[in-house]
Amino acid sequence: MTDKTFRLGDRIVNRMGYGAMQLAGPGVFGPPKDRDAALAVLREAVASGVNHIDTSDFYGPHVTNQIIREALHPYPEALTIVTKVGAVRGADASWLPAMSPAELTQGVHDNLRNLGVEALDVVNLRVLGEVHGPSEGSIAEGFTALAGLQREGLIRHLGLSNVTSAQVAEAQGIAPVVCVQNQYNLVHREDDALVDELAAKGIAYVPFFPLGGFSPLQSSSLSDVAARLGATPMQVALAWLLQRSPNILLIPGTSSTEHLRENLAAADLALSDEVIAELDRIGMAAA
């Protein structure tokens, strides 16, 4: 295994993956403006070596998984598709919690049907929590329901999304956790300790919103660093995450093949210790 790969369940995946959320329409609701372009992005991602795709059946809803199936089914043997359950979409495009055992079971079956598979590689329990992050509280009922579906053979591996360290520990007492997906980036560093804790256990950490929560000043400083390196701010932010810890898997999303290529190129961008220190100072700057 090299530093460009990490174990996800029983698979070794490339650390630069792809997030499919942006393949749905505006607000992650309804069909995409250009379905052919969405299909092309997925096919190019896999052709370029991406073997970890993140999705959910509440993207659209149903739209993103149906596009993945149309673009890639029958799926390459090495491809790992990670999905999440725990929410549904209202008719007004709202995000509504769906955490009861019955709702989670329905969500798993929706994913199975729309992806066209008999078992899901990884299912994350997505806890809605607070608006901008996780909140404490037991997740045992929902995770136990998913563990039951895993025993039935409908799910191969389980993960968590938008959770605290205590909730990870609670879930691990029920069934093995192979990944945690939380908001984390250069300036959103609340999970620093959790990243390291999971790394020590061989559990993948999958950050979302790699440029989320940046102040204008922080964005300007990042842009200055990127310009000096001949890279884009997104590429630098992704490269920083890859160098932050070997258990970090990235799932940047885009509906553009051009942006896809830019994101994938970030895996080859090496940041010097001096640049890392400069970026860390940006992260410590007051928002």
PDB file of N, CA and C in Angstrom, residues 72-158:
ATOM      1  N   LEU A  72     -22.108   3.654 -15.231  1.00  0.00           N
ATOM      2  CA  LEU A  72     -21.041   2.726 -14.847  1.00  0.00           C
ATOM      3  C   LEU A  72     -21.454   1.267 -14.688  1.00  0.00           C
ATOM      4  N   HIS A  73     -22.743   0.973 -14.651  1.00  0.00           N
ATOM      5  CA  HIS A  73     -23.192  -0.416 -14.453  1.00  0.00           C
ATOM      6  C   HIS A  73     -23.048  -1.206 -15.743  1.00  0.00           C
ATOM      7  N   PRO A  74     -22.528  -2.439 -15.698  1.00  0.00           N
ATOM      8  CA  PRO A  74     -22.042  -3.185 -14.525  1.00  0.00           C
ATOM      9  C   PRO A  74     -20.734  -2.579 -14.008  1.00  0.00           C
ATOM     10  N   TYR A  75     -20.635  -2.458 -12.691  1.00  0.00           N
ATOM     11  CA  TYR A  75     -19.546  -1.712 -12.081  1.00  0.00           C
ATOM     12  C   TYR A  75     -18.216  -2.461 -12.164  1.00  0.00           C
ATOM     13  N   PRO A  76     -17.118  -1.712 -12.348  1.00  0.00           N
ATOM     14  CA  PRO A  76     -15.804  -2.343 -12.318  1.00  0.00           C
ATOM     15  C   PRO A  76     -15.581  -3.046 -10.972  1.00  0.00           C
ATOM     16  N   GLU A  77     -14.889  -4.132 -10.994  1.00  0.00           N
ATOM     17  CA  GLU A  77     -14.666  -4.927  -9.779  1.00  0.00           C
ATOM     18  C   GLU A  77     -14.016  -4.110  -8.675  1.00  0.00           C
ATOM     19  N   ALA A  78     -13.111  -3.215  -9.056  1.00  0.00           N
ATOM     20  CA  ALA A  78     -12.349  -2.464  -8.050  1.00  0.00           C
ATOM     21  C   ALA A  78     -13.103  -1.243  -7.503  1.00  0.00           C
ATOM     22  N   LEU A  79     -14.248  -0.909  -8.082  1.00  0.00           N
ATOM     23  CA  LEU A  79     -14.957   0.304  -7.684  1.00  0.00           C
ATOM     24  C   LEU A  79     -15.706   0.107  -6.367  1.00  0.00           C
ATOM     25  N   THR A  80     -15.497   1.033  -5.426  1.00  0.00           N
ATOM     26  CA  THR A  80     -16.229   1.038  -4.166  1.00  0.00           C
ATOM     27  C   THR A  80     -17.173   2.233  -4.161  1.00  0.00           C
ATOM     28  N   ILE A  81     -18.463   1.956  -4.001  1.00  0.00           N
ATOM     29  CA  ILE A  81     -19.469   3.023  -3.948  1.00  0.00           C
ATOM     30  C   ILE A  81     -19.949   3.141  -2.505  1.00  0.00           C
ATOM     31  N   VAL A  82     -19.777   4.319  -1.944  1.00  0.00           N
ATOM     32  CA  VAL A  82     -20.185   4.597  -0.561  1.00  0.00           C
ATOM     33  C   VAL A  82     -21.432   5.470  -0.602  1.00  0.00           C
ATOM     34  N   THR A  83     -22.460   5.055   0.108  1.00  0.00           N
ATOM     35  CA  THR A  83     -23.683   5.849   0.148  1.00  0.00           C
ATOM     36  C   THR A  83     -24.018   6.184   1.594  1.00  0.00           C
ATOM     37  N   LYS A  84     -25.081   6.966   1.779  1.00  0.00           N
ATOM     38  CA  LYS A  84     -25.466   7.348   3.140  1.00  0.00           C
ATOM     39  C   LYS A  84     -26.974   7.383   3.257  1.00  0.00           C
ATOM     40  N   VAL A  85     -27.454   7.107   4.461  1.00  0.00           N
ATOM     41  CA  VAL A  85     -28.881   7.149   4.767  1.00  0.00           C
ATOM     42  C   VAL A  85     -29.062   7.942   6.060  1.00  0.00           C
ATOM     43  N   GLY A  86     -30.309   8.370   6.315  1.00  0.00           N
ATOM     44  CA  GLY A  86     -30.574   9.146   7.514  1.00  0.00           C
ATOM     45  C   GLY A  86     -31.347  10.418   7.233  1.00  0.00           C
ATOM     46  N   ALA A  87     -31.665  10.655   5.949  1.00  0.00           N
ATOM     47  CA  ALA A  87     -32.435  11.836   5.566  1.00  0.00           C
ATOM     48  C   ALA A  87     -33.273  11.507   4.343  1.00  0.00           C
ATOM     49  N   VAL A  88     -34.289  12.319   4.120  1.00  0.00           N
ATOM     50  CA  VAL A  88     -35.079  12.287   2.893  1.00  0.00           C
ATOM     51  C   VAL A  88     -35.295  13.728   2.456  1.00  0.00           C
ATOM     52  N   ARG A  89     -35.797  13.910   1.247  1.00  0.00           N
ATOM     53  CA  ARG A  89     -36.043  15.255   0.724  1.00  0.00           C
ATOM     54  C   ARG A  89     -37.533  15.542   0.714  1.00  0.00           C
ATOM     55  N   GLY A  90     -37.869  16.757   1.166  1.00  0.00           N
ATOM     56  CA  GLY A  90     -39.246  17.206   1.070  1.00  0.00           C
ATOM     57  C   GLY A  90     -39.558  17.672  -0.342  1.00  0.00           C
ATOM     58  N   ALA A  91     -40.846  17.825  -0.638  1.00  0.00           N
ATOM     59  CA  ALA A  91     -41.248  18.290  -1.969  1.00  0.00           C
ATOM     60  C   ALA A  91     -40.702  19.684  -2.272  1.00  0.00           C
ATOM     61  N   ASP A  92     -40.384  20.447  -1.207  1.00  0.00           N
ATOM     62  CA  ASP A  92     -39.826  21.787  -1.365  1.00  0.00           C
ATOM     63  C   ASP A  92     -38.302  21.781  -1.365  1.00  0.00           C
ATOM     64  N   ALA A  93     -37.701  20.613  -1.542  1.00  0.00           N
ATOM     65  CA  ALA A  93     -36.241  20.418  -1.574  1.00  0.00           C
ATOM     66  C   ALA A  93     -35.611  20.486  -0.185  1.00  0.00           C
ATOM     67  N   SER A  94     -36.422  20.509   0.878  1.00  0.00           N
ATOM     68  CA  SER A  94     -35.879  20.533   2.229  1.00  0.00           C
ATOM     69  C   SER A  94     -35.216  19.194   2.563  1.00  0.00           C
ATOM     70  N   TRP A  95     -34.337  19.237   3.568  1.00  0.00           N
ATOM     71  CA  TRP A  95     -33.646  18.037   4.051  1.00  0.00           C
ATOM     72  C   TRP A  95     -34.301  17.635   5.369  1.00  0.00           C
ATOM     73  N   LEU A  96     -34.880  16.453   5.415  1.00  0.00           N
ATOM     74  CA  LEU A  96     -35.629  16.025   6.586  1.00  0.00           C
ATOM     75  C   LEU A  96     -34.985  14.786   7.193  1.00  0.00           C
ATOM     76  N   PRO A  97     -34.865  14.723   8.516  1.00  0.00           N
ATOM     77  CA  PRO A  97     -34.288  13.525   9.136  1.00  0.00           C
ATOM     78  C   PRO A  97     -35.165  12.303   8.902  1.00  0.00           C
ATOM     79  N   ALA A  98     -34.523  11.181   8.694  1.00  0.00           N
ATOM     80  CA  ALA A  98     -35.223   9.905   8.490  1.00  0.00           C
ATOM     81  C   ALA A  98     -34.405   8.831   9.182  1.00  0.00           C
ATOM     82  N   MET A  99     -34.459   8.837  10.511  1.00  0.00           N
ATOM     83  CA  MET A  99     -33.542   8.047  11.324  1.00  0.00           C
ATOM     84  C   MET A  99     -34.179   6.844  12.005  1.00  0.00           C
ATOM     85  N   SER A 100     -35.470   6.638  11.828  1.00  0.00           N
ATOM     86  CA  SER A 100     -36.081   5.467  12.458  1.00  0.00           C
ATOM     87  C   SER A 100     -35.605   4.206  11.749  1.00  0.00           C
ATOM     88  N   PRO A 101     -35.626   3.054  12.421  1.00  0.00           N
ATOM     89  CA  PRO A 101     -35.221   1.813  11.747  1.00  0.00           C
ATOM     90  C   PRO A 101     -35.970   1.566  10.448  1.00  0.00           C
ATOM     91  N   ALA A 102     -37.268   1.859  10.423  1.00  0.00           N
ATOM     92  CA  ALA A 102     -38.047   1.644   9.194  1.00  0.00           C
ATOM     93  C   ALA A 102     -37.581   2.574   8.086  1.00  0.00           C
ATOM     94  N   GLU A 103     -37.308   3.831   8.427  1.00  0.00           N
ATOM     95  CA  GLU A 103     -36.855   4.789   7.409  1.00  0.00           C
ATOM     96  C   GLU A 103     -35.458   4.450   6.903  1.00  0.00           C
ATOM     97  N   LEU A 104     -34.580   4.014   7.792  1.00  0.00           N
ATOM     98  CA  LEU A 104     -33.240   3.627   7.370  1.00  0.00           C
ATOM     99  C   LEU A 104     -33.274   2.395   6.475  1.00  0.00           C
ATOM    100  N   THR A 105     -34.135   1.445   6.814  1.00  0.00           N
ATOM    101  CA  THR A 105     -34.287   0.246   5.984  1.00  0.00           C
ATOM    102  C   THR A 105     -34.795   0.622   4.604  1.00  0.00           C
ATOM    103  N   GLN A 106     -35.764   1.539   4.558  1.00  0.00           N
ATOM    104  CA  GLN A 106     -36.277   2.001   3.266  1.00  0.00           C
ATOM    105  C   GLN A 106     -35.173   2.684   2.470  1.00  0.00           C
ATOM    106  N   GLY A 107     -34.357   3.491   3.149  1.00  0.00           N
ATOM    107  CA  GLY A 107     -33.262   4.166   2.470  1.00  0.00           C
ATOM    108  C   GLY A 107     -32.258   3.196   1.877  1.00  0.00           C
ATOM    109  N   VAL A 108     -31.950   2.141   2.602  1.00  0.00           N
ATOM    110  CA  VAL A 108     -31.024   1.123   2.077  1.00  0.00           C
ATOM    111  C   VAL A 108     -31.613   0.458   0.845  1.00  0.00           C
ATOM    112  N   HIS A 109     -32.889   0.111   0.901  1.00  0.00           N
ATOM    113  CA  HIS A 109     -33.518  -0.538  -0.263  1.00  0.00           C
ATOM    114  C   HIS A 109     -33.616   0.408  -1.455  1.00  0.00           C
ATOM    115  N   ASP A 110     -33.830   1.704  -1.205  1.00  0.00           N
ATOM    116  CA  ASP A 110     -33.832   2.677  -2.302  1.00  0.00           C
ATOM    117  C   ASP A 110     -32.468   2.718  -2.980  1.00  0.00           C
ATOM    118  N   ASN A 111     -31.407   2.721  -2.172  1.00  0.00           N
ATOM    119  CA  ASN A 111     -30.061   2.728  -2.736  1.00  0.00           C
ATOM    120  C   ASN A 111     -29.776   1.457  -3.532  1.00  0.00           C
ATOM    121  N   LEU A 112     -30.158   0.314  -2.987  1.00  0.00           N
ATOM    122  CA  LEU A 112     -29.949  -0.954  -3.697  1.00  0.00           C
ATOM    123  C   LEU A 112     -30.637  -0.932  -5.059  1.00  0.00           C
ATOM    124  N   ARG A 113     -31.882  -0.470  -5.065  1.00  0.00           N
ATOM    125  CA  ARG A 113     -32.665  -0.468  -6.304  1.00  0.00           C
ATOM    126  C   ARG A 113     -32.080   0.506  -7.334  1.00  0.00           C
ATOM    127  N   ASN A 114     -31.792   1.729  -6.901  1.00  0.00           N
ATOM    128  CA  ASN A 114     -31.371   2.743  -7.865  1.00  0.00           C
ATOM    129  C   ASN A 114     -29.931   2.561  -8.325  1.00  0.00           C
ATOM    130  N   LEU A 115     -29.087   1.960  -7.490  1.00  0.00           N
ATOM    131  CA  LEU A 115     -27.727   1.651  -7.926  1.00  0.00           C
ATOM    132  C   LEU A 115     -27.661   0.334  -8.689  1.00  0.00           C
ATOM    133  N   GLY A 116     -28.689  -0.500  -8.539  1.00  0.00           N
ATOM    134  CA  GLY A 116     -28.720  -1.766  -9.259  1.00  0.00           C
ATOM    135  C   GLY A 116     -27.755  -2.794  -8.710  1.00  0.00           C
ATOM    136  N   VAL A 117     -27.696  -2.896  -7.365  1.00  0.00           N
ATOM    137  CA  VAL A 117     -26.787  -3.867  -6.742  1.00  0.00           C
ATOM    138  C   VAL A 117     -27.554  -4.713  -5.723  1.00  0.00           C
ATOM    139  N   GLU A 118     -26.966  -5.852  -5.387  1.00  0.00           N
ATOM    140  CA  GLU A 118     -27.584  -6.727  -4.387  1.00  0.00           C
ATOM    141  C   GLU A 118     -27.088  -6.435  -2.986  1.00  0.00           C
ATOM    142  N   ALA A 119     -25.939  -5.778  -2.882  1.00  0.00           N
ATOM    143  CA  ALA A 119     -25.391  -5.374  -1.586  1.00  0.00           C
ATOM    144  C   ALA A 119     -24.637  -4.069  -1.779  1.00  0.00           C
ATOM    145  N   LEU A 120     -24.721  -3.186  -0.796  1.00  0.00           N
ATOM    146  CA  LEU A 120     -24.046  -1.895  -0.845  1.00  0.00           C
ATOM    147  C   LEU A 120     -22.655  -2.029  -0.217  1.00  0.00           C
ATOM    148  N   ASP A 121     -21.639  -1.472  -0.874  1.00  0.00           N
ATOM    149  CA  ASP A 121     -20.260  -1.595  -0.386  1.00  0.00           C
ATOM    150  C   ASP A 121     -20.114  -1.000   1.017  1.00  0.00           C
ATOM    151  N   VAL A 122     -20.513   0.254   1.171  1.00  0.00           N
ATOM    152  CA  VAL A 122     -20.432   0.949   2.454  1.00  0.00           C
ATOM    153  C   VAL A 122     -21.662   1.832   2.600  1.00  0.00           C
ATOM    154  N   VAL A 123     -22.277   1.814   3.773  1.00  0.00           N
ATOM    155  CA  VAL A 123     -23.388   2.709   4.072  1.00  0.00           C
ATOM    156  C   VAL A 123     -23.022   3.532   5.307  1.00  0.00           C
ATOM    157  N   ASN A 124     -23.041   4.852   5.150  1.00  0.00           N
ATOM    158  CA  ASN A 124     -22.819   5.756   6.270  1.00  0.00           C
ATOM    159  C   ASN A 124     -24.155   6.151   6.884  1.00  0.00           C
ATOM    160  N   LEU A 125     -24.232   6.100   8.202  1.00  0.00           N
ATOM    161  CA  LEU A 125     -25.373   6.682   8.900  1.00  0.00           C
ATOM    162  C   LEU A 125     -25.116   8.181   8.996  1.00  0.00           C
ATOM    163  N   ARG A 126     -25.921   8.975   8.268  1.00  0.00           N
ATOM    164  CA  ARG A 126     -25.758  10.434   8.253  1.00  0.00           C
ATOM    165  C   ARG A 126     -26.640  11.037   9.340  1.00  0.00           C
ATOM    166  N   VAL A 127     -25.993  11.615  10.357  1.00  0.00           N
ATOM    167  CA  VAL A 127     -26.712  12.240  11.462  1.00  0.00           C
ATOM    168  C   VAL A 127     -26.844  13.730  11.158  1.00  0.00           C
ATOM    169  N   LEU A 128     -28.070  14.247  11.119  1.00  0.00           N
ATOM    170  CA  LEU A 128     -28.236  15.642  10.722  1.00  0.00           C
ATOM    171  C   LEU A 128     -27.614  16.587  11.741  1.00  0.00           C
ATOM    172  N   GLY A 129     -27.753  16.339  13.036  1.00  0.00           N
ATOM    173  CA  GLY A 129     -27.084  17.148  14.046  1.00  0.00           C
ATOM    174  C   GLY A 129     -27.447  18.612  13.952  1.00  0.00           C
ATOM    175  N   GLU A 130     -26.458  19.478  14.243  1.00  0.00           N
ATOM    176  CA  GLU A 130     -26.664  20.924  14.139  1.00  0.00           C
ATOM    177  C   GLU A 130     -26.517  21.339  12.682  1.00  0.00           C
ATOM    178  N   VAL A 131     -26.809  22.621  12.432  1.00  0.00           N
ATOM    179  CA  VAL A 131     -26.745  23.115  11.055  1.00  0.00           C
ATOM    180  C   VAL A 131     -25.330  22.992  10.494  1.00  0.00           C
ATOM    181  N   HIS A 132     -24.321  23.306  11.324  1.00  0.00           N
ATOM    182  CA  HIS A 132     -22.949  23.360  10.823  1.00  0.00           C
ATOM    183  C   HIS A 132     -22.059  22.245  11.360  1.00  0.00           C
ATOM    184  N   GLY A 133     -22.635  21.244  11.966  1.00  0.00           N
ATOM    185  CA  GLY A 133     -21.792  20.180  12.466  1.00  0.00           C
ATOM    186  C   GLY A 133     -22.561  19.211  13.334  1.00  0.00           C
ATOM    187  N   PRO A 134     -21.866  18.249  13.925  1.00  0.00           N
ATOM    188  CA  PRO A 134     -22.530  17.222  14.724  1.00  0.00           C
ATOM    189  C   PRO A 134     -22.983  17.754  16.075  1.00  0.00           C
ATOM    190  N   SER A 135     -23.888  17.022  16.680  1.00  0.00           N
ATOM    191  CA  SER A 135     -24.305  17.304  18.050  1.00  0.00           C
ATOM    192  C   SER A 135     -24.360  15.986  18.798  1.00  0.00           C
ATOM    193  N   GLU A 136     -24.066  16.034  20.087  1.00  0.00           N
ATOM    194  CA  GLU A 136     -24.049  14.810  20.880  1.00  0.00           C
ATOM    195  C   GLU A 136     -25.448  14.208  21.006  1.00  0.00           C
ATOM    196  N   GLY A 137     -25.481  12.919  21.262  1.00  0.00           N
ATOM    197  CA  GLY A 137     -26.741  12.197  21.419  1.00  0.00           C
ATOM    198  C   GLY A 137     -26.555  10.773  20.918  1.00  0.00           C
ATOM    199  N   SER A 138     -27.324   9.861  21.452  1.00  0.00           N
ATOM    200  CA  SER A 138     -27.163   8.462  21.079  1.00  0.00           C
ATOM    201  C   SER A 138     -27.580   8.212  19.632  1.00  0.00           C
ATOM    202  N   ILE A 139     -26.768   7.435  18.945  1.00  0.00           N
ATOM    203  CA  ILE A 139     -27.097   7.007  17.577  1.00  0.00           C
ATOM    204  C   ILE A 139     -27.302   5.491  17.540  1.00  0.00           C
ATOM    205  N   ALA A 140     -27.458   4.887  18.726  1.00  0.00           N
ATOM    206  CA  ALA A 140     -27.493   3.426  18.825  1.00  0.00           C
ATOM    207  C   ALA A 140     -28.646   2.814  18.055  1.00  0.00           C
ATOM    208  N   GLU A 141     -29.838   3.418  18.134  1.00  0.00           N
ATOM    209  CA  GLU A 141     -30.986   2.801  17.479  1.00  0.00           C
ATOM    210  C   GLU A 141     -30.783   2.698  15.973  1.00  0.00           C
ATOM    211  N   GLY A 142     -30.346   3.810  15.362  1.00  0.00           N
ATOM    212  CA  GLY A 142     -30.153   3.796  13.920  1.00  0.00           C
ATOM    213  C   GLY A 142     -29.017   2.905  13.486  1.00  0.00           C
ATOM    214  N   PHE A 143     -27.898   2.957  14.214  1.00  0.00           N
ATOM    215  CA  PHE A 143     -26.748   2.154  13.810  1.00  0.00           C
ATOM    216  C   PHE A 143     -27.023   0.668  14.022  1.00  0.00           C
ATOM    217  N   THR A 144     -27.780   0.348  15.052  1.00  0.00           N
ATOM    218  CA  THR A 144     -28.163  -1.049  15.281  1.00  0.00           C
ATOM    219  C   THR A 144     -29.016  -1.569  14.133  1.00  0.00           C
ATOM    220  N   ALA A 145     -29.914  -0.708  13.623  1.00  0.00           N
ATOM    221  CA  ALA A 145     -30.753  -1.105  12.483  1.00  0.00           C
ATOM    222  C   ALA A 145     -29.888  -1.401  11.259  1.00  0.00           C
ATOM    223  N   LEU A 146     -28.887  -0.556  11.013  1.00  0.00           N
ATOM    224  CA  LEU A 146     -28.008  -0.791   9.869  1.00  0.00           C
ATOM    225  C   LEU A 146     -27.155  -2.044  10.079  1.00  0.00           C
ATOM    226  N   ALA A 147     -26.732  -2.277  11.314  1.00  0.00           N
ATOM    227  CA  ALA A 147     -25.959  -3.493  11.598  1.00  0.00           C
ATOM    228  C   ALA A 147     -26.790  -4.742  11.317  1.00  0.00           C
ATOM    229  N   GLY A 148     -28.099  -4.660  11.575  1.00  0.00           N
ATOM    230  CA  GLY A 148     -28.987  -5.777  11.251  1.00  0.00           C
ATOM    231  C   GLY A 148     -29.054  -6.020   9.752  1.00  0.00           C
ATOM    232  N   LEU A 149     -29.111  -4.945   8.963  1.00  0.00           N
ATOM    233  CA  LEU A 149     -29.125  -5.088   7.506  1.00  0.00           C
ATOM    234  C   LEU A 149     -27.787  -5.608   6.995  1.00  0.00           C
ATOM    235  N   GLN A 150     -26.715  -5.255   7.702  1.00  0.00           N
ATOM    236  CA  GLN A 150     -25.405  -5.805   7.348  1.00  0.00           C
ATOM    237  C   GLN A 150     -25.383  -7.319   7.575  1.00  0.00           C
ATOM    238  N   ARG A 151     -25.938  -7.765   8.677  1.00  0.00           N
ATOM    239  CA  ARG A 151     -25.989  -9.211   8.947  1.00  0.00           C
ATOM    240  C   ARG A 151     -26.840  -9.945   7.915  1.00  0.00           C
ATOM    241  N   GLU A 152     -27.836  -9.253   7.354  1.00  0.00           N
ATOM    242  CA  GLU A 152     -28.675  -9.855   6.307  1.00  0.00           C
ATOM    243  C   GLU A 152     -27.953  -9.936   4.967  1.00  0.00           C
ATOM    244  N   GLY A 153     -26.805  -9.282   4.863  1.00  0.00           N
ATOM    245  CA  GLY A 153     -26.041  -9.311   3.618  1.00  0.00           C
ATOM    246  C   GLY A 153     -26.353  -8.185   2.654  1.00  0.00           C
ATOM    247  N   LEU A 154     -27.138  -7.183   3.098  1.00  0.00           N
ATOM    248  CA  LEU A 154     -27.492  -6.071   2.217  1.00  0.00           C
ATOM    249  C   LEU A 154     -26.436  -4.969   2.230  1.00  0.00           C
ATOM    250  N   ILE A 155     -25.595  -4.958   3.260  1.00  0.00           N
ATOM    251  CA  ILE A 155     -24.541  -3.961   3.420  1.00  0.00           C
ATOM    252  C   ILE A 155     -23.250  -4.689   3.769  1.00  0.00           C
ATOM    253  N   ARG A 156     -22.151  -4.303   3.103  1.00  0.00           N
ATOM    254  CA  ARG A 156     -20.870  -4.952   3.417  1.00  0.00           C
ATOM    255  C   ARG A 156     -20.173  -4.278   4.601  1.00  0.00           C
ATOM    256  N   HIS A 157     -20.163  -2.950   4.605  1.00  0.00           N
ATOM    257  CA  HIS A 157     -19.452  -2.219   5.652  1.00  0.00           C
ATOM    258  C   HIS A 157     -20.263  -1.008   6.079  1.00  0.00           C
ATOM    259  N   LEU A 158     -20.015  -0.548   7.306  1.00  0.00           N
ATOM    260  CA  LEU A 158     -20.751   0.578   7.872  1.00  0.00           C
ATOM    261  C   LEU A 158     -19.818   1.735   8.193  1.00  0.00           C
TER     262      LEU A 158
END
